[in-house]
XYZ file of C-alpha atoms in Angstrom:
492
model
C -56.323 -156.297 -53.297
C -55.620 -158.776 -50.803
C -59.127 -159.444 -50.285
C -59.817 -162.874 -52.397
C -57.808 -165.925 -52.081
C -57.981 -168.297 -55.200
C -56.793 -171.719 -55.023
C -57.309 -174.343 -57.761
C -56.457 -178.280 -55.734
C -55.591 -180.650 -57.844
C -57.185 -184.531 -56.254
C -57.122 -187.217 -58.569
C -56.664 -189.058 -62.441
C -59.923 -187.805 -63.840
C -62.636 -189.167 -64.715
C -63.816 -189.415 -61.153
C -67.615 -190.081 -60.658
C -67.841 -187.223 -58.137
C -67.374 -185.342 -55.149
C -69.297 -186.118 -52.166
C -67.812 -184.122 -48.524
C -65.950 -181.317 -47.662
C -63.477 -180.094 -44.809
C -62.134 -176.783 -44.350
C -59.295 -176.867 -41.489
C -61.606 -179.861 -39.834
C -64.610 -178.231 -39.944
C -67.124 -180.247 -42.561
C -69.589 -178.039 -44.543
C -72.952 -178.434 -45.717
C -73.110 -177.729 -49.527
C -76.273 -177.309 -51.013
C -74.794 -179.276 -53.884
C -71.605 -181.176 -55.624
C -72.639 -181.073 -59.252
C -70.139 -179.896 -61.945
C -68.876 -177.136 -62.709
C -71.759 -175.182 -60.952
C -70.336 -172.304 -58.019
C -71.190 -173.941 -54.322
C -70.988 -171.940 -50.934
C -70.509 -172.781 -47.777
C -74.033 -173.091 -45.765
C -74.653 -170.998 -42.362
C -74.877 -174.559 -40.907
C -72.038 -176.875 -41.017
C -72.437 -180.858 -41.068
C -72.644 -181.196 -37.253
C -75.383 -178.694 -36.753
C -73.762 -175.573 -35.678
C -72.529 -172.399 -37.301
C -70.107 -172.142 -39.606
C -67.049 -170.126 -39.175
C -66.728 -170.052 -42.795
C -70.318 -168.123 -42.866
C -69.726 -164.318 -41.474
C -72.282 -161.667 -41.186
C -74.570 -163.712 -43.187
C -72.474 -164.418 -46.159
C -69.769 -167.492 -47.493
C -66.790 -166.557 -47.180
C -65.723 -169.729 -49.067
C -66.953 -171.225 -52.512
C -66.209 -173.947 -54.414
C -66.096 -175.564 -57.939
C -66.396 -179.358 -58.704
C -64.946 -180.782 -61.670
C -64.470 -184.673 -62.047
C -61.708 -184.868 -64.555
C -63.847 -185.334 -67.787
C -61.746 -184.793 -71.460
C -64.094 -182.325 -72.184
C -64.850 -180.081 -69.127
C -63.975 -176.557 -69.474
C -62.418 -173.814 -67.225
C -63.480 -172.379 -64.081
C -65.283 -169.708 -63.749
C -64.415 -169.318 -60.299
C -60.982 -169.450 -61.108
C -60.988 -167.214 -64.195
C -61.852 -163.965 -62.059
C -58.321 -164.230 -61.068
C -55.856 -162.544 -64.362
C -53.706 -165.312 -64.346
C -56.575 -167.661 -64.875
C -57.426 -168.206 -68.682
C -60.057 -170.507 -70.539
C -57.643 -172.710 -71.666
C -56.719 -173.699 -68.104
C -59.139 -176.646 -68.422
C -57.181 -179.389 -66.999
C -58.638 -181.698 -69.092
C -58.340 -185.353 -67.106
C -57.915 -183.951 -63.844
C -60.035 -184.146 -60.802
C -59.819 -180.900 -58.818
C -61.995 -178.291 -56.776
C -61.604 -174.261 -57.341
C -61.247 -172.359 -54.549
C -62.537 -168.768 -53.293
C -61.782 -167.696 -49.965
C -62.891 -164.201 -48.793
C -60.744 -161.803 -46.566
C -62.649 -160.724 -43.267
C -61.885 -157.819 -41.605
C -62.148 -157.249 -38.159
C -63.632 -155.526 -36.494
C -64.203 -153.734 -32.750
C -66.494 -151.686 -30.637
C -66.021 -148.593 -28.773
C -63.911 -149.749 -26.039
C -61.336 -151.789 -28.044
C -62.891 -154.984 -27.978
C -62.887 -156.981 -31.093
C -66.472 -157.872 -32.145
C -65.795 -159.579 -35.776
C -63.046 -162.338 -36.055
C -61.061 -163.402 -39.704
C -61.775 -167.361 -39.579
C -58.753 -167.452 -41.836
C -54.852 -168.622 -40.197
C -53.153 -168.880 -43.544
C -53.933 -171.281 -46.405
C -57.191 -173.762 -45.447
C -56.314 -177.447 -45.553
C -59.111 -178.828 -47.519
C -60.016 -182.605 -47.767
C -62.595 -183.726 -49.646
C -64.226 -187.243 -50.074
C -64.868 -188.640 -53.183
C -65.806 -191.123 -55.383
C -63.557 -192.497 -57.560
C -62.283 -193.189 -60.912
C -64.680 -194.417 -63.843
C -63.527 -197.712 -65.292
C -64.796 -200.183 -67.445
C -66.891 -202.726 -66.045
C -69.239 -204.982 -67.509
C -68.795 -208.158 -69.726
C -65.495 -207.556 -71.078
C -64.566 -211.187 -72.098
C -64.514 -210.531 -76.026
C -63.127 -207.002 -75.567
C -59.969 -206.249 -77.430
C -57.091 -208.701 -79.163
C -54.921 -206.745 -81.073
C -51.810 -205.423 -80.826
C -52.686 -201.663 -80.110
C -54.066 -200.320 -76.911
C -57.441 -199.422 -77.554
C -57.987 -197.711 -74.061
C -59.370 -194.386 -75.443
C -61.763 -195.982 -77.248
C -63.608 -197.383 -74.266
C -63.978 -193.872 -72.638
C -67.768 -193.760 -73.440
C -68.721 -196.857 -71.876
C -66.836 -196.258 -68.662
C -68.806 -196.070 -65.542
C -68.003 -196.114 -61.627
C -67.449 -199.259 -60.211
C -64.924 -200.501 -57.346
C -64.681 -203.917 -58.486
C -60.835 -204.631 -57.657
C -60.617 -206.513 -61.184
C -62.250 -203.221 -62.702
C -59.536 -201.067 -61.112
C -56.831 -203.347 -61.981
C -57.145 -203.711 -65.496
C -57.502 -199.881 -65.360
C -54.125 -199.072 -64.050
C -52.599 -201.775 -66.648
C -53.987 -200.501 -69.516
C -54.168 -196.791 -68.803
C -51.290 -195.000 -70.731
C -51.513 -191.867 -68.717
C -51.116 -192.845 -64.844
C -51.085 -197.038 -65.864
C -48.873 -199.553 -67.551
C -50.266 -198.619 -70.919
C -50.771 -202.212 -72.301
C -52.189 -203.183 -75.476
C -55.036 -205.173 -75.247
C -53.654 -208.557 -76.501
C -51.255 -208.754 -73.114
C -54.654 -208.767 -71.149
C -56.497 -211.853 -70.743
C -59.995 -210.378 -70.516
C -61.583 -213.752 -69.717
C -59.954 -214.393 -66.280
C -60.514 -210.360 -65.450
C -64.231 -211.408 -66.196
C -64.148 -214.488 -64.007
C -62.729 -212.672 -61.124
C -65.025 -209.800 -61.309
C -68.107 -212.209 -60.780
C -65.561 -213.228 -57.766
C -65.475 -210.232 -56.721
C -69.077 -209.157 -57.266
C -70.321 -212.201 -55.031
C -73.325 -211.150 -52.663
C -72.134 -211.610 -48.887
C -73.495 -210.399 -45.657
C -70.357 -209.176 -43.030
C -72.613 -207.512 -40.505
C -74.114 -204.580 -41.927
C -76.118 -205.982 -45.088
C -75.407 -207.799 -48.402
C -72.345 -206.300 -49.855
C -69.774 -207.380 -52.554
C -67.305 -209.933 -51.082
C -64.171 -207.562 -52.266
C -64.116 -204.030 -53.224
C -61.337 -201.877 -53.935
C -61.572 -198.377 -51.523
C -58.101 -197.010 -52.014
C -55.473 -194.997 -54.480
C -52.032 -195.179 -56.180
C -49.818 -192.817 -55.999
C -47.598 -191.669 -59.054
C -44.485 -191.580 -56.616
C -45.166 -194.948 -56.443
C -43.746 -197.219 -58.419
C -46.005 -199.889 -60.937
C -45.271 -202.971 -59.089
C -46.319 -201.524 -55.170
C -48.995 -199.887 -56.804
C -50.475 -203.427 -58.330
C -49.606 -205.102 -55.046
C -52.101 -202.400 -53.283
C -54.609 -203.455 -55.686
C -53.953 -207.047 -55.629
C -54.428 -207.119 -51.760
C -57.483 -205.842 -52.123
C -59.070 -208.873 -53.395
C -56.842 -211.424 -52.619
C -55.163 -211.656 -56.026
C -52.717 -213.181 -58.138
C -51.382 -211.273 -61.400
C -49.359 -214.517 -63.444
C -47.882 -213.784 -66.620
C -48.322 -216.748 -69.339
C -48.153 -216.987 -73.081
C -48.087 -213.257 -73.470
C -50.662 -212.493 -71.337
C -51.833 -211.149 -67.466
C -54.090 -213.193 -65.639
C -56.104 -212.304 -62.666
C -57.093 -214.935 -59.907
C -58.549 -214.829 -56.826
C -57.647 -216.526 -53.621
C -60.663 -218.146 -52.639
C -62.460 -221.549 -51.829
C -62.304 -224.211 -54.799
C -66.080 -226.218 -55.326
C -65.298 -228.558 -57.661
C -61.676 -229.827 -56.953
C -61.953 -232.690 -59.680
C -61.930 -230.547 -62.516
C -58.030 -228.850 -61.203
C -55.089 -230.319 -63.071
C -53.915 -233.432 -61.248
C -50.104 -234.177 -60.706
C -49.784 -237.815 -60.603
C -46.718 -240.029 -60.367
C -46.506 -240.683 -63.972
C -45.666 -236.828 -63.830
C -43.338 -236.776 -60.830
C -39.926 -236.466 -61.779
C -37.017 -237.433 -59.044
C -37.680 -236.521 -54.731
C -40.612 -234.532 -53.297
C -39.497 -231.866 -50.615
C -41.932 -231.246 -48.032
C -42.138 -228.663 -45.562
C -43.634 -228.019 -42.536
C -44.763 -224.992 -41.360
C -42.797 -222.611 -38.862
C -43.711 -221.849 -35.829
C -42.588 -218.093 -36.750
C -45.388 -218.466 -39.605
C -47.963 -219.378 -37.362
C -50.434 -216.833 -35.737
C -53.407 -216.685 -33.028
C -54.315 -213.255 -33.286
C -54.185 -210.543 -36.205
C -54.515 -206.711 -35.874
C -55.124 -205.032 -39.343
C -55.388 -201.476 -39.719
C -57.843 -199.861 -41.921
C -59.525 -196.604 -42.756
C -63.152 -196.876 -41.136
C -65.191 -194.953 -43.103
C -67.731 -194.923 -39.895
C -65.403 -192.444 -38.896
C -64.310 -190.295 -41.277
C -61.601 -192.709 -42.465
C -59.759 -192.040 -39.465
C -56.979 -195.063 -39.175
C -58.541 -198.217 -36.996
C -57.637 -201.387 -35.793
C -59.765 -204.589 -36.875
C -58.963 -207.543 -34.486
C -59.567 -211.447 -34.549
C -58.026 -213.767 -31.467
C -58.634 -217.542 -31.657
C -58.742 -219.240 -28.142
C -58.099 -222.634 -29.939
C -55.165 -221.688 -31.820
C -53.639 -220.111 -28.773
C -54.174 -223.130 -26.311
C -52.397 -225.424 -29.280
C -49.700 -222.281 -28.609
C -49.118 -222.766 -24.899
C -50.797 -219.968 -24.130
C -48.333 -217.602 -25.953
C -50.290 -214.987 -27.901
C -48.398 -214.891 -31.367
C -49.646 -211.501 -33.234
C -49.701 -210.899 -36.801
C -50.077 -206.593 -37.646
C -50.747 -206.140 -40.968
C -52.752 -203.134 -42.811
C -55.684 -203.055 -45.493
C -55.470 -200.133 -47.361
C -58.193 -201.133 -49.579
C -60.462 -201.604 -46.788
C -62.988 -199.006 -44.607
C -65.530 -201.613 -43.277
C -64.741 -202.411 -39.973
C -66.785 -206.483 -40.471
C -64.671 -206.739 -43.311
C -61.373 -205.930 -41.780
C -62.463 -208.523 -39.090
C -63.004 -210.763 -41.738
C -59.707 -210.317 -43.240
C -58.390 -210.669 -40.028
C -59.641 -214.373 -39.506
C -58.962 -215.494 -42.576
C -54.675 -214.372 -41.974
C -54.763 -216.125 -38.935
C -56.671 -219.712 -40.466
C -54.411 -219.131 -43.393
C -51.177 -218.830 -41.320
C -52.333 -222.392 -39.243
C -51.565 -224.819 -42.423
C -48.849 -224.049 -44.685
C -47.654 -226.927 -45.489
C -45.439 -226.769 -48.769
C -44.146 -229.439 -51.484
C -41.504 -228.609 -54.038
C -41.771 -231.093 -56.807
C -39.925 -231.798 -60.533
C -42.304 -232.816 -63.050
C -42.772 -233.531 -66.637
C -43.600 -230.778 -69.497
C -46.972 -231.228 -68.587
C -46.159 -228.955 -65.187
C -46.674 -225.834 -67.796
C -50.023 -225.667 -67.557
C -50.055 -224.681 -63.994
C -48.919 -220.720 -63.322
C -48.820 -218.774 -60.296
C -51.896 -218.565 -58.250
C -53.518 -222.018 -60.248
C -54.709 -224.723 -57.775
C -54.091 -228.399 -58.985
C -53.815 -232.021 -56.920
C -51.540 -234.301 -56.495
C -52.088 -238.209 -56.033
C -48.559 -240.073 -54.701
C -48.563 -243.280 -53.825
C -45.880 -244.836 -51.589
C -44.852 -248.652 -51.290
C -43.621 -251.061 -49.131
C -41.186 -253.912 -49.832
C -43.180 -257.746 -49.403
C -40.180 -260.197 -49.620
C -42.475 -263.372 -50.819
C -44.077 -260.736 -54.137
C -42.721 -257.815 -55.267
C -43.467 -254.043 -54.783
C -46.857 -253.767 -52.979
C -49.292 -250.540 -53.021
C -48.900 -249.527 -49.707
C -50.973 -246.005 -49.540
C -50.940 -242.610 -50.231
C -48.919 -239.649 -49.380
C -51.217 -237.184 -51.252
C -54.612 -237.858 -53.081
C -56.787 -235.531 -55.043
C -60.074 -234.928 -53.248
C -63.262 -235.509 -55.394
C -65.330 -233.517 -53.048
C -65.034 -229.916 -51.278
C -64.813 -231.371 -48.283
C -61.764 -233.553 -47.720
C -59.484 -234.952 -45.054
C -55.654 -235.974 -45.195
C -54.025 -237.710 -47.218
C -56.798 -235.695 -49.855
C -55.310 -231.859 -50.627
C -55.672 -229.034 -52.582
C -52.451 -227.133 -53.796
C -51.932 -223.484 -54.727
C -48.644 -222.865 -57.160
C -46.298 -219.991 -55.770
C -43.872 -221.008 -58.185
C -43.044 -222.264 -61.679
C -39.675 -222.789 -63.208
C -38.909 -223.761 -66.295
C -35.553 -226.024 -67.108
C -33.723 -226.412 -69.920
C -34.084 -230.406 -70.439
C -38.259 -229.531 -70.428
C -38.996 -230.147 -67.175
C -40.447 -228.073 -64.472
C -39.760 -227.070 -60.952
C -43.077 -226.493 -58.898
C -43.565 -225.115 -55.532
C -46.953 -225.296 -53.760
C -48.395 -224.608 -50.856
C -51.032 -226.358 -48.980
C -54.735 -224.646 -49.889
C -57.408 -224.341 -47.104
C -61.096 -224.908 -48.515
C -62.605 -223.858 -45.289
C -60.808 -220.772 -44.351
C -62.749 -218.303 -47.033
C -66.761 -218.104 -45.888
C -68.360 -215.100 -44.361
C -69.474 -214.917 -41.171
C -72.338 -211.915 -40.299
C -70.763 -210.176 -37.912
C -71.776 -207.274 -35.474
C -72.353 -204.392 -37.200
C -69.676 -201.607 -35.634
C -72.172 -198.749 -34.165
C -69.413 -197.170 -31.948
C -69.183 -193.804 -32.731
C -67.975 -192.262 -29.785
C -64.663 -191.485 -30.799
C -66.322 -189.472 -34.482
C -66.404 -186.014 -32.698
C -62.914 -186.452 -31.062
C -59.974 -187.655 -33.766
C -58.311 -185.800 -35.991
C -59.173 -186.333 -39.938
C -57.117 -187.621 -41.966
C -53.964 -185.507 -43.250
C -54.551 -183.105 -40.098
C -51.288 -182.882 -37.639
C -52.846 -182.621 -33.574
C -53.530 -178.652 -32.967
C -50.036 -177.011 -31.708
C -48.774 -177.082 -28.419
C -47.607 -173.553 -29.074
C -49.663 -170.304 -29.808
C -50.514 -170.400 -33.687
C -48.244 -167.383 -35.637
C -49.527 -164.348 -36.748
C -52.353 -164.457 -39.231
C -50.491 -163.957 -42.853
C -52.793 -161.675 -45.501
C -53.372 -163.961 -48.489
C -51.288 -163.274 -51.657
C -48.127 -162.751 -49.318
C -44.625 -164.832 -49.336
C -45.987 -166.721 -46.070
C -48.129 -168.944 -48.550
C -47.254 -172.243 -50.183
C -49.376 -175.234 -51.371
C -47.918 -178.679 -52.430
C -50.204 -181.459 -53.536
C -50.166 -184.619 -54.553
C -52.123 -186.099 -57.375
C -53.320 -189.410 -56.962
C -55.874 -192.092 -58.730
C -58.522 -192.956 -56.684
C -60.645 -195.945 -56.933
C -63.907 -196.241 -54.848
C -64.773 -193.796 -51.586
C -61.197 -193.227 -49.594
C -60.246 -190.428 -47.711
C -58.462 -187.187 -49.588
C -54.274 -187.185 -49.966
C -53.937 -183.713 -50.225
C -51.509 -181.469 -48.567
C -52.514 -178.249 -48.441
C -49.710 -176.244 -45.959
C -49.010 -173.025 -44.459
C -45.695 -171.851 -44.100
């Protein structure tokens, strides 16, 4: 009858811990609730205090239906008062919110003038923001060793966490949005290790928080490896591949270097290359872009300048740009920030030949290398002169002592191996509390995310719902931790 206006919007790989804000067309609403499955209507009040337009002649002319994307939710009720709505429409696995939106009709007084307004100008766009996808979490360092994927089977014990090593091993196990693995190409251990990494109590500015969490979503347009890449960046990871299995490990400082693998010359096979950095590698000010969840996820900048670095410069400000999708914490972006430019300072790299015993290191490992050099002493022989490299015993250290990081690892036919490394900075990783960012003045101005600026041009006639002028495309994401929505909800 024209009247009603059902929509059912598909947001994410279910099972997502829950729903927790609401826009309609950039206007956020006060719910009274975002449990399950239960109908919700827009409040007379909206979230900045004022009335809704969504609320007319003291009734909703908009509810709403959560469901998280369980296996076993069932239909909407909402949804099934439209005919082509049945109760096996469950969508089983998917998070998505039902839709009502009511007609208004206008109306006007004696003399013409129009006294009731329709708050409707075609389809709504409707973000939401959530929380994301349940994973497992937890001790996982015995879980799983055979040849079968026993992903399924863990579905009880899931739980919410954005732990970036959580999420990962999510997507690569997860047959239905993921790499589908079976568990004995996953090696649970160094997931575990890098969780505790991950899980690390820090203070950035605004309180003890995790040192890396993972705020952000794939895509299924996407392909596997950007999608890992997103989620790698998040925590400063590595992803190597050895004797069957994937490894996760963290970028971070190393407390204990004596216990890495040691490359001495007994080792070293032929010449060492060594290379020093570039200039075009070298930074004194970074300007990552993030999602501050402060405001409303609306795209910032984060940025770090080092008046040391850019005196050694000349002066010349050399800028790195760079985003963190995984980020919304505007301390932690600044963070991230500092730690690019440090990083980008000393990059010194060696590219070595070494025995068999070069296996052990992968992608991502640190190790050390001792080198000795000599000089000629015409009344002896072959004197120990000093030391090119040397393995530090301590966390602290000073040249000729280094830590590496392996980038690369080749094997060769005759059982050697051809290692490149790059120079590993112990004192580049701690936190710093930082001012907490309290500047709000922009929240009531910007435009949320996935909303084009309002049209220069007079909007078109108001299309009656049900009619050719409507169209709705959306894309279906997975969405780990709070992030802002990716739907696309358009009127054509």
């Amino acid at each position: 009858d024209h009247k009603h206006l059902y929509v059912c919007l598909a947001v994410a790989e279910g099972e997502i811990n829950g729903f927790q804000g609401i826009y309609i067309d950039d206007e956020q609403q006060n719910l009274d609730s975002f449990s399950t499955g239960a109908t919700r209507k827009v409040q007379k009040t909206n979230a900045k205090g004022t009335t809704s337009k969504y609320y007319v002649k003291d009734e909703a002319k908009a509810e709403f239906q959560f469901f998280t994307g369980s296996e076993d939710q069932s239909a909407s009720s909402l949804l099934l008062e439209h005919d082509d709505w049945t109760d096996s429409h469950r969508l089983r696995g998917v998070a998505y919110v039902a839709c009502k939106f009511t007609w208004v009709k206008a109306d006007f007084d004696d003399d013409g003038n129009q006294t009731l307004f329709n708050p409707w100008r075609g389809i709504p766009e409707i973000l939401v923001e959530v929380e994301g996808k349940k994973v497992l979490s937890g001790n996982y360092t015995s879980h799983g060793t055979t040849n079968t994927n026993t992903y399924g089977a863990d579905l009880s014990s899931i739980t919410y966490s954005d732990n970036p090593a959580d999420c990962l091993m999510d997507y690569l196990r997860n047959p239905r949005y993921g790499k589908g693995l079976n568990d004995n190409r996953i090696d649970f251990a160094s997931f575990r290790t890098a969780q505790q990494v991950c899980d690390a109590s820090v203070n950035f500015g605004s309180g003890s928080e995790h040192l890396f969490d993972c705020n952000t979503f794939v895509k299924p347009e996407d392909n596997m490896f950007q999608n890992t890449k997103k989620l790698l960046q998040t925590c400063r990871g590595f992803l190597p591949y050895t004797n069957g299995k994937y490894q996760l490990k963290i970028e971070t400082a190393e407390s204990t270097p004596g216990n890495l693998i040691e490359i001495t010359d007994d080792m070293i096979i032929g010449d060492i290359t060594v290379i020093s950095p570039d200039k075009n590698s070298k930074y004194n000010e970074a300007h990552i872009t993030f999602s501050n969840k402060l405001k409303d996820f609306e795209a910032d900048t984060a940025i770090h300048k080092d008046s040391g670095f850019l005196a050694e410069d000349g002066g010349e400000a050399l800028i790195l740009k760079s985003g963190a999708p995984g980020i919304t914490n505007k301390e932690r972006a600044e963070h991230y920030a500092e730690y690019l430019v440090n990083r980008s300072r000393k990059q010194l790299q060696v590219q070595i030949k070494t025995t068999s015993e070069g296996q052990q290191l992968v992608a991502g490992e640190l190790c050390t290398i001792t080198h000795s050099y000599n000089t000629q002493n015409a009344s002896t022989s072959n004197d120990r002169f000093g030391f090119m490299f040397k393995a530090p015993t301590s966390a602290s250290y000073t040249f000729p002592e280094y830590i590496w990081r392996v980038t690369a690892q080749k094997l060769n036919y005759d059982g050697t191996v051809d290692l490149s490394l790059i120079e590993h900075q112990n004192d580049i990783y701690d936190v710093t509390q930082r001012q907490e960012d309290t500047d709000l003045s922009a929240r009531d101005r910007h435009t949320p995310p996935g909303k084009n600026p309002p049209p220069s041009k007079p909007p078109p006639p108001t299309p009656v719902p049900g009619s050719k002028y409507f169209s709705i495309s959306v894309a279906v994401a997975t969405i780990f931790g709070k992030k802002q929505p990716i739907l696309n909800i358009n009127n054509n």
